[in-house]
Every structure is written in structure tokens, then in C-alpha cells.
Short mmCIF file of C-alpha atoms in Angstrom, two decimals:
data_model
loop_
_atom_site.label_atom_id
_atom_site.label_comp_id
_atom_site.label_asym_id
_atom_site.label_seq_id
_atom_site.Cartn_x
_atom_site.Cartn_y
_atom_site.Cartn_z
CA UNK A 1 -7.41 24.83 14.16
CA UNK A 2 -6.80 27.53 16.57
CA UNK A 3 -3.28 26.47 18.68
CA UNK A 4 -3.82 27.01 22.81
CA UNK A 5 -1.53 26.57 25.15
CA UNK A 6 -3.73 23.11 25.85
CA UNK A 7 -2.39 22.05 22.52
CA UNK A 8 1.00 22.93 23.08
CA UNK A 9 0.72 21.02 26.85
CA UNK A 10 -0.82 17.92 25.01
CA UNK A 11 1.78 17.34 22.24
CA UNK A 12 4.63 18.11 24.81
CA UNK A 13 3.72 15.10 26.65
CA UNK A 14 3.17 12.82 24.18
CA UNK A 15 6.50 13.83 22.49
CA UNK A 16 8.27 12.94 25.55
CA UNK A 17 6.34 9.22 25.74
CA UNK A 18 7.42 8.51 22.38
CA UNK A 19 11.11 9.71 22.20
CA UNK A 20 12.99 7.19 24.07
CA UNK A 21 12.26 4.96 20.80
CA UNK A 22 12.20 2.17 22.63
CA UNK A 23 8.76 1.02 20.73
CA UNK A 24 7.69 1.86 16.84
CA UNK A 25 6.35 5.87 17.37
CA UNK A 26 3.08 4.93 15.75
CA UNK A 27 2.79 2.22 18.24
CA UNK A 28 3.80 4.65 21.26
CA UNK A 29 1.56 7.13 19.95
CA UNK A 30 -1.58 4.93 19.64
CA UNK A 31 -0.95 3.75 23.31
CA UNK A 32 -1.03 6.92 23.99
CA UNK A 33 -4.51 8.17 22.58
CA UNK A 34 -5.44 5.14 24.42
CA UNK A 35 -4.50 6.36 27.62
CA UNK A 36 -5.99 10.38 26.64
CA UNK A 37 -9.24 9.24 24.79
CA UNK A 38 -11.40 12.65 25.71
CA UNK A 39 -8.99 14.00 22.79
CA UNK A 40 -10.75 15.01 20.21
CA UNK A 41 -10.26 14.71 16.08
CA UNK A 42 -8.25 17.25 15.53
CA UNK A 43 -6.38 16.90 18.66
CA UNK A 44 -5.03 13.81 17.44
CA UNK A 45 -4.42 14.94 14.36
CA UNK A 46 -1.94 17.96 15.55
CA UNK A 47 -0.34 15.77 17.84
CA UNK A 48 0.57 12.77 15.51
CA UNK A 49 1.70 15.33 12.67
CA UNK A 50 3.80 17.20 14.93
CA UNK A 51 5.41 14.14 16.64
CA UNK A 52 6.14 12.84 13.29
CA UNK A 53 7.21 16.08 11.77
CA UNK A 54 10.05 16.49 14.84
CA UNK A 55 10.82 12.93 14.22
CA UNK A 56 11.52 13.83 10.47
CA UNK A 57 13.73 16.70 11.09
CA UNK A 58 14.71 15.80 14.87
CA UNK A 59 18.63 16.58 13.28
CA UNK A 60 18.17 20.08 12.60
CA UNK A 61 15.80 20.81 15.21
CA UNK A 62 17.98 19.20 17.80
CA UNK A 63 21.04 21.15 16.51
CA UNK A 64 19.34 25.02 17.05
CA UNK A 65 17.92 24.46 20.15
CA UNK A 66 19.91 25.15 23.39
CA UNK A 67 18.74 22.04 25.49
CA UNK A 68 16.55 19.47 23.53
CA UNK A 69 13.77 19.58 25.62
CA UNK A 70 10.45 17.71 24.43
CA UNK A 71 8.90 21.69 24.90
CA UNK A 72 12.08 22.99 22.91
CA UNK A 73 12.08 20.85 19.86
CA UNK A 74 8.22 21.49 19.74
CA UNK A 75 8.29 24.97 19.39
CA UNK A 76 11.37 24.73 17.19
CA UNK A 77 9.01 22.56 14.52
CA UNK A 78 6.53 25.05 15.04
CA UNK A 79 8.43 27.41 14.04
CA UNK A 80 10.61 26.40 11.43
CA UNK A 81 8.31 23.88 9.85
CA UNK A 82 4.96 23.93 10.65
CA UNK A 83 4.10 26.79 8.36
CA UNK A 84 3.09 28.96 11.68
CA UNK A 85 3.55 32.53 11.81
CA UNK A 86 5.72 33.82 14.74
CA UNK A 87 3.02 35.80 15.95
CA UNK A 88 1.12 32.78 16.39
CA UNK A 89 3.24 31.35 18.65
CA UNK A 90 4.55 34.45 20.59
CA UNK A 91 1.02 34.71 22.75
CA UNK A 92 1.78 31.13 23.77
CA UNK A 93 5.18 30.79 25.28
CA UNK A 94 7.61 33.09 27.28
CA UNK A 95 9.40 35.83 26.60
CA UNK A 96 12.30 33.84 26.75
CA UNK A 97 10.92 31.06 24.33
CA UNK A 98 9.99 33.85 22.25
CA UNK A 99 13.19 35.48 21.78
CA UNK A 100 15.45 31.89 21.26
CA UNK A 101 12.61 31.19 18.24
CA UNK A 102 13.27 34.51 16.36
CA UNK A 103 16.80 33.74 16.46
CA UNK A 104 16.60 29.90 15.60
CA UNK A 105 13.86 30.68 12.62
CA UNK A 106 17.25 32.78 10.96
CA UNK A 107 19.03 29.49 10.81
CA UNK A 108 19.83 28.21 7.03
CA UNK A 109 19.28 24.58 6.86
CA UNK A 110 21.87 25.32 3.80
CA UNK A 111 24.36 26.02 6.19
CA UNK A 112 24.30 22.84 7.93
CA UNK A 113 26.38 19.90 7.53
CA UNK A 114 25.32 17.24 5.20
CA UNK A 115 23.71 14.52 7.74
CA UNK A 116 21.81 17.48 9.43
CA UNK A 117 19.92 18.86 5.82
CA UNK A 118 19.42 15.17 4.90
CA UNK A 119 18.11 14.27 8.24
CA UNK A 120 20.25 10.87 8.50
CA UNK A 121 22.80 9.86 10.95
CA UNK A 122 26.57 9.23 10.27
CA UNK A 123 26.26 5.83 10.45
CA UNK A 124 23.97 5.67 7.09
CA UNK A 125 25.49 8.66 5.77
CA UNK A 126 28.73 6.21 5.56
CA UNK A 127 26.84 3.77 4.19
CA UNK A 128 25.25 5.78 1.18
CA UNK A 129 28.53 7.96 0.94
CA UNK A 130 29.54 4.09 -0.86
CA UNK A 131 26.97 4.20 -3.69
CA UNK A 132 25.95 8.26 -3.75
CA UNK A 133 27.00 11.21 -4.26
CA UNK A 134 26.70 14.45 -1.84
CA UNK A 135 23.68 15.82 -4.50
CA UNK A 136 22.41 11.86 -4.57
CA UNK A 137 22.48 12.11 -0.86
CA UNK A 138 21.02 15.22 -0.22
CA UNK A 139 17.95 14.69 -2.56
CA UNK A 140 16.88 11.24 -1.13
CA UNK A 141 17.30 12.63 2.26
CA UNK A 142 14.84 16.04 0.95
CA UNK A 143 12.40 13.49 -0.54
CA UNK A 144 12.44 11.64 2.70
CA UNK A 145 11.17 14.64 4.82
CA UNK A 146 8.04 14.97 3.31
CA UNK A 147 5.10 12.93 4.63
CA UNK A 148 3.93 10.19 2.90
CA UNK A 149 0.52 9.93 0.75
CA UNK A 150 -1.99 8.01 1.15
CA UNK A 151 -2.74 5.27 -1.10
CA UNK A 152 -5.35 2.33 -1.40
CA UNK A 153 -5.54 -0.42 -3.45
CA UNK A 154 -8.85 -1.51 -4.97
CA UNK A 155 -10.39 -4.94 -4.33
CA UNK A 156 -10.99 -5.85 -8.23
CA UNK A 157 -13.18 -8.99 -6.76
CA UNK A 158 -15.83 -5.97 -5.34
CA UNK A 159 -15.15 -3.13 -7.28
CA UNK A 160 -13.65 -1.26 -9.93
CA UNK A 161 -11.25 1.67 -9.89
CA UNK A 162 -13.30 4.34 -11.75
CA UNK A 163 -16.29 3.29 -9.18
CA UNK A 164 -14.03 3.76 -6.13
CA UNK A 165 -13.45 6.88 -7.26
CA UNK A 166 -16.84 8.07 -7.61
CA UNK A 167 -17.93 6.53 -4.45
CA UNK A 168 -15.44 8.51 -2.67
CA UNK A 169 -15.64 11.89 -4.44
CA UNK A 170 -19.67 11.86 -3.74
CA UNK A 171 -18.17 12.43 0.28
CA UNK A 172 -16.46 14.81 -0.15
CA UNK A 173 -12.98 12.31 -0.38
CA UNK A 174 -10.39 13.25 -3.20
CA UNK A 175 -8.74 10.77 -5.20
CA UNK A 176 -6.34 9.89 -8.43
CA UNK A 177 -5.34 6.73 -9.80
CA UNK A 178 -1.85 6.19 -9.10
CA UNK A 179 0.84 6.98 -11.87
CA UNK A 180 1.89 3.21 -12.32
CA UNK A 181 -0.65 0.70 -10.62
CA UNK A 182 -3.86 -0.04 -12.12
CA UNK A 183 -5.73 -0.36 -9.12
CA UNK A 184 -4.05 1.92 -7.11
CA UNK A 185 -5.58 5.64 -5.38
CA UNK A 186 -4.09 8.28 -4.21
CA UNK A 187 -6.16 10.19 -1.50
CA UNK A 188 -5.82 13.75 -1.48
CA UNK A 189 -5.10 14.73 2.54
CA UNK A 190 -5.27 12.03 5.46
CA UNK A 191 -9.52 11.12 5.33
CA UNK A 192 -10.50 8.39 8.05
CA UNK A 193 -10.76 6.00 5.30
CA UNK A 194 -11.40 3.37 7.89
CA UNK A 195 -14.77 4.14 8.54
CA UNK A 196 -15.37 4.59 5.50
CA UNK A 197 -18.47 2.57 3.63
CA UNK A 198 -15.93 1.12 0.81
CA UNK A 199 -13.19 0.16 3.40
CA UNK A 200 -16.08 -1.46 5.70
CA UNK A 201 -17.49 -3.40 2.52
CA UNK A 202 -13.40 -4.83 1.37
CA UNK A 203 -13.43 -2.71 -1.61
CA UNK A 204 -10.31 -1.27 -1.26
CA UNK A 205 -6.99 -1.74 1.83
CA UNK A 206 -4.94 0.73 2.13
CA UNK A 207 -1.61 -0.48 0.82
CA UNK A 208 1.43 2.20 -0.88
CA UNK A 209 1.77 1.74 -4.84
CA UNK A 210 4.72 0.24 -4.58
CA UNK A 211 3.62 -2.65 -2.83
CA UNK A 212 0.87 -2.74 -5.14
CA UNK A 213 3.48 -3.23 -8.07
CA UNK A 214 5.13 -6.52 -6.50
CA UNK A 215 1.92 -8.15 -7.41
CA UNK A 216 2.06 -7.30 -11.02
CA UNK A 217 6.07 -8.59 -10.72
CA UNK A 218 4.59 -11.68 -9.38
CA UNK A 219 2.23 -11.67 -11.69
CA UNK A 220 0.49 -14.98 -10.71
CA UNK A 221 -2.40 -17.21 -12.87
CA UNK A 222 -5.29 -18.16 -11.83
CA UNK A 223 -5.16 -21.87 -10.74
CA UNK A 224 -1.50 -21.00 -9.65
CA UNK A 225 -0.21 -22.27 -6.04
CA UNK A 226 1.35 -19.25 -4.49
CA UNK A 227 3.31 -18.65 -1.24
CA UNK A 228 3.58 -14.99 0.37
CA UNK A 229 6.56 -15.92 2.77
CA UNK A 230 6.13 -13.28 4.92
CA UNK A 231 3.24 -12.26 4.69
CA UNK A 232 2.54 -9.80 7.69
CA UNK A 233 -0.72 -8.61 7.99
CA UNK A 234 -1.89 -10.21 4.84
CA UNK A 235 -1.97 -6.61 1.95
CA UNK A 236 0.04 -8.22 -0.59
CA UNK A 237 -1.64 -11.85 0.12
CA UNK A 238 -5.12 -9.84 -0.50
CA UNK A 239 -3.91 -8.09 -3.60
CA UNK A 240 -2.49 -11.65 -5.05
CA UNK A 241 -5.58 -13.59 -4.17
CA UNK A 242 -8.04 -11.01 -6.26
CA UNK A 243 -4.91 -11.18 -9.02
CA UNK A 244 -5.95 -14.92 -9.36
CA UNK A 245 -10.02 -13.91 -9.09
CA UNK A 246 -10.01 -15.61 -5.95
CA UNK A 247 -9.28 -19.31 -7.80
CA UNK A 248 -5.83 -21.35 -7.16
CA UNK A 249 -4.20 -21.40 -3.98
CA UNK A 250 -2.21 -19.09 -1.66
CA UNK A 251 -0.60 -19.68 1.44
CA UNK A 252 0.63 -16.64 3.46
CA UNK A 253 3.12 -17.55 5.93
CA UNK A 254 4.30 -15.79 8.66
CA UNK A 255 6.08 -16.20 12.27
CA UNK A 256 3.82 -13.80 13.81
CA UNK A 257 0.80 -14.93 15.15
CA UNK A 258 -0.48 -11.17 16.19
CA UNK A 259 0.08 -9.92 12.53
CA UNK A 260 -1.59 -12.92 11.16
CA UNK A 261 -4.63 -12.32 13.51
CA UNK A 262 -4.67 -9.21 11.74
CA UNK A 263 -5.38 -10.65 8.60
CA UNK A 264 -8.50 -12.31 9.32
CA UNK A 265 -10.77 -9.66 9.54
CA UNK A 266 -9.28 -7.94 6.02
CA UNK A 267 -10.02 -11.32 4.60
CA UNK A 268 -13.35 -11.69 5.79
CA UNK A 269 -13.76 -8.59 4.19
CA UNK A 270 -11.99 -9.52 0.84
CA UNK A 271 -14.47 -12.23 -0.23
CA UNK A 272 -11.85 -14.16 -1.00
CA UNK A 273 -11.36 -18.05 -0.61
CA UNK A 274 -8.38 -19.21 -2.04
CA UNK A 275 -5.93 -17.35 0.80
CA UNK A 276 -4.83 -19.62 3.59
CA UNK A 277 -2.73 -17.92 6.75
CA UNK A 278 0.14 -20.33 7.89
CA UNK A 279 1.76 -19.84 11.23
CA UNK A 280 5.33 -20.76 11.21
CA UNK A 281 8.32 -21.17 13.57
CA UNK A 282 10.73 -19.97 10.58
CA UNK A 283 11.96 -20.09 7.56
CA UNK A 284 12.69 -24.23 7.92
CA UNK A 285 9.36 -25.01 9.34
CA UNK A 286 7.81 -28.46 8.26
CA UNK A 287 4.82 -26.18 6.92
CA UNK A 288 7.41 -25.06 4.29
CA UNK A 289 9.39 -27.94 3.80
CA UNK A 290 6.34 -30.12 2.69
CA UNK A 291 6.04 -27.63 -0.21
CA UNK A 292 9.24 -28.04 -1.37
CA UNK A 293 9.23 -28.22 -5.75
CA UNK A 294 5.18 -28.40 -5.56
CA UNK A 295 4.79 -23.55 -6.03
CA UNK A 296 4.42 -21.89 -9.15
CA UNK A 297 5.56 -17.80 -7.59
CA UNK A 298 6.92 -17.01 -4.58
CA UNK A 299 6.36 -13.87 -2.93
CA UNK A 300 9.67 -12.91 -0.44
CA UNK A 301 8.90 -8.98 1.07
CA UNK A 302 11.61 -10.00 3.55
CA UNK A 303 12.27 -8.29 6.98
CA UNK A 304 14.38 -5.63 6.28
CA UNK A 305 15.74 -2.20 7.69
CA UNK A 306 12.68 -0.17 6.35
CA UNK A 307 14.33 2.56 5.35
CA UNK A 308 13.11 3.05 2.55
CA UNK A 309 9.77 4.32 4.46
CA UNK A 310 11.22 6.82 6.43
CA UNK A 311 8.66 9.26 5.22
CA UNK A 312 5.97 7.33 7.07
CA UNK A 313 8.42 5.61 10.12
CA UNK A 314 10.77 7.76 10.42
CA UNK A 315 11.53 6.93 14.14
CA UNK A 316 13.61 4.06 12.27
CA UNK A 317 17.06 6.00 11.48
CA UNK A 318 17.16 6.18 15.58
CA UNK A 319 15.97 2.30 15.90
CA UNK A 320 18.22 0.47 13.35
CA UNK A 321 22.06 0.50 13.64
CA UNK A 322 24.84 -1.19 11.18
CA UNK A 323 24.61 -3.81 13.96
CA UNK A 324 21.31 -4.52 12.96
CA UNK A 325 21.72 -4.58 9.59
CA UNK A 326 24.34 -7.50 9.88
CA UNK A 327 21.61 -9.17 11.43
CA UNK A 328 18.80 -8.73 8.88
CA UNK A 329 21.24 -9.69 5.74
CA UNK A 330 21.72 -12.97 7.36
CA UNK A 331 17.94 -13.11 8.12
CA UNK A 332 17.32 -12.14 4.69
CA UNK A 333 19.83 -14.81 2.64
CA UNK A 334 18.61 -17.60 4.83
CA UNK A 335 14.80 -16.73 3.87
CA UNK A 336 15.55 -16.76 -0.01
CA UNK A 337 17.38 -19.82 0.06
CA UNK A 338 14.28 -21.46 2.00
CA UNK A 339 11.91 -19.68 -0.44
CA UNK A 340 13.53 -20.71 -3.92
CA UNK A 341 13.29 -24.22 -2.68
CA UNK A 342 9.47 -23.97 -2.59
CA UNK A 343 9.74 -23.40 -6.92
CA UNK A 344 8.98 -25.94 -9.50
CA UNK A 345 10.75 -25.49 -12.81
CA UNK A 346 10.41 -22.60 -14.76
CA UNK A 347 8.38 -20.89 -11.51
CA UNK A 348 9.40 -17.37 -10.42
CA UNK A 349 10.01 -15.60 -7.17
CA UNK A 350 10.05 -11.84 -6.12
CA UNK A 351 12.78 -10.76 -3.52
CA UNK A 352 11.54 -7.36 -2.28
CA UNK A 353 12.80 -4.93 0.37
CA UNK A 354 11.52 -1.42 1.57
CA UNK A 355 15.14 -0.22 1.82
CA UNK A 356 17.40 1.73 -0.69
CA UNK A 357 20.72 -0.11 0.66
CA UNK A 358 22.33 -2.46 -2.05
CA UNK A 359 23.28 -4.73 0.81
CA UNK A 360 19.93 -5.65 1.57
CA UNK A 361 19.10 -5.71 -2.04
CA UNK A 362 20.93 -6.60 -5.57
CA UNK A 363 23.95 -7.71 -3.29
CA UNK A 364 21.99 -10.86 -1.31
CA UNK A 365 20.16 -11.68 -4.76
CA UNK A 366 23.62 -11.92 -6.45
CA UNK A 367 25.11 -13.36 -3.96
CA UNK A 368 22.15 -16.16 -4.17
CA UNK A 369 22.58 -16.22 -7.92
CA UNK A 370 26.11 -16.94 -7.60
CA UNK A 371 25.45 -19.91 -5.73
CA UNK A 372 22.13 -21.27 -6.79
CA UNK A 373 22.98 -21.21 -10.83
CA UNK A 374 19.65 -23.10 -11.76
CA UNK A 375 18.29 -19.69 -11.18
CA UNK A 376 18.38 -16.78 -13.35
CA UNK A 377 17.50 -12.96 -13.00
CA UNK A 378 14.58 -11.78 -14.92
CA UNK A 379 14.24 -7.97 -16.09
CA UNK A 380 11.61 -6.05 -13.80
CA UNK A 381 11.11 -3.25 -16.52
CA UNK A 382 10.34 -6.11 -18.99
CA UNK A 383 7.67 -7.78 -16.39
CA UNK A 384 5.76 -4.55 -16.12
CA UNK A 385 5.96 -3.72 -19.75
CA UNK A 386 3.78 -7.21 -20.12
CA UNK A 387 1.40 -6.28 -17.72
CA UNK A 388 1.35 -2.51 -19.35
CA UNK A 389 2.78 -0.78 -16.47
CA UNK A 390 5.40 2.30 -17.88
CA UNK A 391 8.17 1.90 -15.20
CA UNK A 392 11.56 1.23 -16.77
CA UNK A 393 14.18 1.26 -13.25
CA UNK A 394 16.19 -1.43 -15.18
CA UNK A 395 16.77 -5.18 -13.93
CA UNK A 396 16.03 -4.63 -10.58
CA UNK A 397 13.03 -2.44 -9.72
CA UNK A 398 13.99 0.23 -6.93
CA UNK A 399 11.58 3.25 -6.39
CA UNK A 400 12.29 6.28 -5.14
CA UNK A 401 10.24 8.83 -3.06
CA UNK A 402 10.99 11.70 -5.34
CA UNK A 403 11.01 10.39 -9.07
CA UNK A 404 8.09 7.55 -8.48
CA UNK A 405 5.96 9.35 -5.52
CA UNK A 406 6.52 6.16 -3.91
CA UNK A 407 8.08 4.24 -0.83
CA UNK A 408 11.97 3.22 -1.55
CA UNK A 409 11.18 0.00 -2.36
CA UNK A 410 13.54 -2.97 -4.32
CA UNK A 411 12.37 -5.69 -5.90
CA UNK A 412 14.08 -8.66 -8.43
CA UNK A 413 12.72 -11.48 -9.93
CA UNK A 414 14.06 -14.86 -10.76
CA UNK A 415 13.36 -17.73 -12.42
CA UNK A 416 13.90 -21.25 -11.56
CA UNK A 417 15.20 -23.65 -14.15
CA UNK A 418 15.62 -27.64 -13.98
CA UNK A 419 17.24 -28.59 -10.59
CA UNK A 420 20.83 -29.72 -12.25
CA UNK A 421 22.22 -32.97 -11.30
#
């Protein structure tokens, strides 16, 4: 695509609805093509990867730049990230412009301080300055830069993997199975999957690998009763349903009516019967209660800081706060307590997170442990050896962006013994 001053007008005023933060960017920026629907394709696709690329190096870029205008820190990204020639951009702006990008395009990112090359703010560099090293640091903040691939999940109810992948490829659509899931694909590029025949027919949902792996932690049986506690929009519910060939039961609860709404056309989709959307208040809702001793697995992807998916949201290092945090750990212990009750003997749940911090993570399972001792801590690496999966993190299962090509995701798994008396 050819870049006009247009272009440069266009992003520069979406930037500027989107900064404030006070909404998720992806939300802003959808309201925004809303609002500017003559845009065309590739419009939108400049403007959303340039938003998203200031927001993933908004540090740096707001360091070089005199006065961080929306305009400034545009042409700064342009410049230093983009992969655009100067001369590209020298028709397009002032001489002035012109003359402050030659000199910030000089800058080292080397030379910067440690926050500023791993793109996070004191706050969390205090936090991970508990458990990491500088070089610990400094990678996970590199690997966090770098956009996020697209993967999708095949519907094994509809389809198989190898025929997804044919389907696709006859379109002109690029795509691998994933390193670790067996019913995972990773798209080459950003295609409009979504209008896609296979995404129309429930085939495949577009859900990250990682995600995809809980399942196979869960690893529930077919005439199983299953609860998804918060199940969101209703990916992992999907995925657990065609795990059980569509027999059993599941109930996917959530306290969001919008997200659940959401579900209901993916399940149409699905084929599937044996998924059942609950609407709850929280995590003591009567819904719940009444299942109390009667579930085989129990699915916890609790609400979390979402950190570890910075390379898709990365708006969030500007949206969360250690105040927050505080918040979401209580959130998060009261959930698992309410979830483990839901376990017969012997059942098992998964406690996941999309965040790298241990006190979202090992440190509210142990601290559960410690105080629920009819439960014990199963080995991750061992669960995914069973189901023939290669990934060995240890006990607890965290990915990372840069070793597993994945979002930074945690999980555990524990097993419930006889209630003691």
C-alpha cells in the first residue's frame, strides 16, 4: 500500500480516540471503524497495525519525541518500526517533521533504560525485578513486542485438521499445525478468517494454542459433567464439548450476560448439544451451589491481569495498576475456593491465568493447597505426556511468547480426594 497524507490524517485521529485508554483499544478502535465505515480494507488494516504497534512500543516512542503528540508518535513508529524508508515519509510531512525523524531514527533502543527496551512500566518492572533477572526481563519484554499469530482451533465434531488445512490452502490461506496442540493452526499473516466458508460452517474458532492446551489438561470423558466457570464467550466451553464428542454435560458459567450472548451463535455453529450457558450473579450463585460434590473437571480461566497477552492487548500495561492486581488475587482465591467445591472425589480442576506473575498464579494455588489439604497438585508435564503432547514446563504449565510461540499463559491442576472429616 502506497502511504498518502490521507493515511497519515486517518490513523492520527484514530490514535488520538484510542489513547486516553479509558476503553480496551480493540474496542475503541472498532467503534471507531464504526463511526468511518467508507474506509476501505487496507485502510483498516494500516490503521489497527499502527495503533497497536505505538501501543507496543509507546515507551520508546514517547521518550524520542519532543511533545507526544498523536501526529508525533505516529511518525516516530513509522520511522523506527514500521520498516519504512525515510524517503517514504519525507514527501509527507514538514521540513520540520522531517528533520526531528532523521535524528530520532539514530536513537539506540540499547541505550535506553531497562523499562523503556522492555516496553513495561516501573510498576511491573518492580514486580518481575522479584522473580527475574535484567536478561529474564529484557527477553520477555522483546518477545512481547512482536504481534501475535493467528491461531484456530479445529472443530473435531466437523472436521479434521489435515482437511482444514487443505480447505484453506486451496484459497490461497497459509497454515501449520501448531507445535503442541493437535487441533491447533497457525495462519500465516492476518486472513479475514471470519468470512471464511470453514469459520461460517463451525469447523474451526479462532482460539491461541495455549488455550487450546487447557483442554487437553482438563482432559474430560465423554459422559463427564463439566463446569467452565468462567466461561466468557464460550472457546474453551466449545473446545471441551467436541473433547467429549458432544456427549456428557457442560455448563459454562459466566457473570456476563453480553459475553454469554456471544456464545450462542459459535454454538449454533458447533453442532454441539451437550454445552449449556449459565448466567450467574458470582461465584456463590445458587446455580453453583446446587452443584456442589455432583462435577467430574472443573475448568477455572479466572479473571486475571492479562498480561500475559500483551502481544495482542497491549493497551493493558497502561490499564492495570498494582492496585488492581490486589483486587483480582482476591477475585481469583474466592473463585477457586467456590470452584473446588463443585468436585466429587478423585475429580480434577484446572486453575489457569493469561499472566506471567506468580501472584496470580502458583502463589493463590498454594496458598489454596495449604488450606484445602483434601486436594493435591497434579504434574502438568505428566498430563500432556498422556495425551501425547511434548511440553515438559514442570508442575505448573506456564508458556512463554518466545520459547512456546504462545500467549503467557499458567495453568495447574489438582485433584480432589475424599472430603476428610
Amino acid at each position: 500500500m502506497r502511504l498518502t497524507p490521507a493515511h497519515l490524517d486517518m490513523a492520527t485521529v484514530a490514535l488520538r480516540a484510542v489513547l486516553p485508554l479509558q476503553h480496551p483499544a480493540d474496542s475503541l478502535l472498532r467503534h471507531f471503524f464504526q463511526d468511518n465505515r467508507k474506509l476501505g480494507v487496507n485502510d483498516r488494516a494500516f490503521i489497527a497495525e499502527t495503533v497497536f504497534g505505538i501501543l507496543r512500543h509507546r515507551f520508546f516512542l514517547e521518550r524520542v519525541v519532543e511533545i507526544a503528540t498523536p501526529r508525533s508518535l505516529l511518525l516516530a513508529y513509522l520511522a523506527k518500526f514500521s520498516g519504512m524508508n525515510l524517503r517514504e515519509l519525507v514527501p509527507l510531512v514538514s521540513e520540520t517533521e522531517a528533520k526531528r525523524l532523521g535524528e530520532m531514527k539514530a536513537v539506540s533502543l540499547e541505550s535506553q533504560p531497562l523499562g523503556v527496551q522492555a516496553e513495561f512500566p516501573e510498576w511491573l518492572l518492580e514486580k518481575l525485578r522479584e522473580f527475574m533477572d535484567d536478561g529474564a526481563i529484557l527477553d520477555l519484554g522483546r518477545s512481547l513486542q512482536a504481534p501475535a499469530p493467528l491461531d484456530l482451533r479445529v472443530n473435531t465434531q466437523l472436521a479434521t485438521r489435515e482437511e482444514v488445512i487443505e480447505l484453506l490452502r486451496k484459497d490461497g490461506i497459509e497454515g501449520t499445525p501448531t507445535p503442541y496442540s493437535p487441533i491447533g493452526i497457525r495462519l500465516t499473516g492476518k486472513p479475514a478468517i471470519n468470512r471464511h466458508e470453514v469459520f461460517m460452517s463451525g469447523k474451526i474458532e479462532v482460539q491461541d494454542e495455549s488455550s487450546q492446551l487447557l483442554g487437553y489438561l482438563l482432559a474430560p470423558r465423554r459422559r463427564d459433567m463439566v463446569v467452565d466457570f468462567c466461561a466468557g464467550a464460550g472457546g474453551k466451553s466449545l473446545m471441551l464439548g467436541a473433547l467429549m464428542c458432544s456427549q456428557g454435560r457442560i455448563y459454562a458459567f459466566d457473570n456476563s450476560e453480553k459475553r454469554l450472548n456471544n456464545l450462542k451463535p459459535r454454538l449454533k455453529r458447533s453442532g454441539l448439544s451437550n454445552l449449556h450457558p449459565q448466567l450467574i450473579a458470582n461465584e456463590n450463585d445458587i446455580k453453583v451451589k446446587r452443584l456442589a460434590g455432583k462435577i467430574d473437571r472443573v475448568l477455572v480461566d479466572a479473571p486475571c491481569s492479562g498480561l500475559g497477552t500483551l502481544r495482542r492487548n497491549p493497551d493493558l500495561k497502561w490499564r492495570q495498576s498494582p492496585q488492581s492486581i490486589e483486587e483480582l488475587k482476591r477475585k481469583q482465591a474466592a473463585i477457586l475456593s467456590s470452584a473446588a467445591n463443585l468436585l466429587k472425589p478423585g475429580g480434577r480442576l484446572v486453575y489457569a491465568t493469561c499472566s506471567f506473575l506468580p501472584e496470580e498464579n502458583r502463589e493463590i494455588v498454594e496458598n489454596f493447597i495449604a488450606n484445602n489439604p483434601r486436594f493435591s497438585l497434579l504434574n502438568c508435564a505428566e498430563l500432556l505426556h498422556q495425551q501425547k503432547i511434548p511440553l515438559d514446563t514442570g508442575v505448573f504449565m506456564q508458556l512463554q511468547p518466545r520459547l512456546h510461540g504462545t500467549d503467557g499463559f499458567f495453568a495447574a491442576a489438582l485433584e480432589s480426594g475424599k472430603a476428610q472429616i
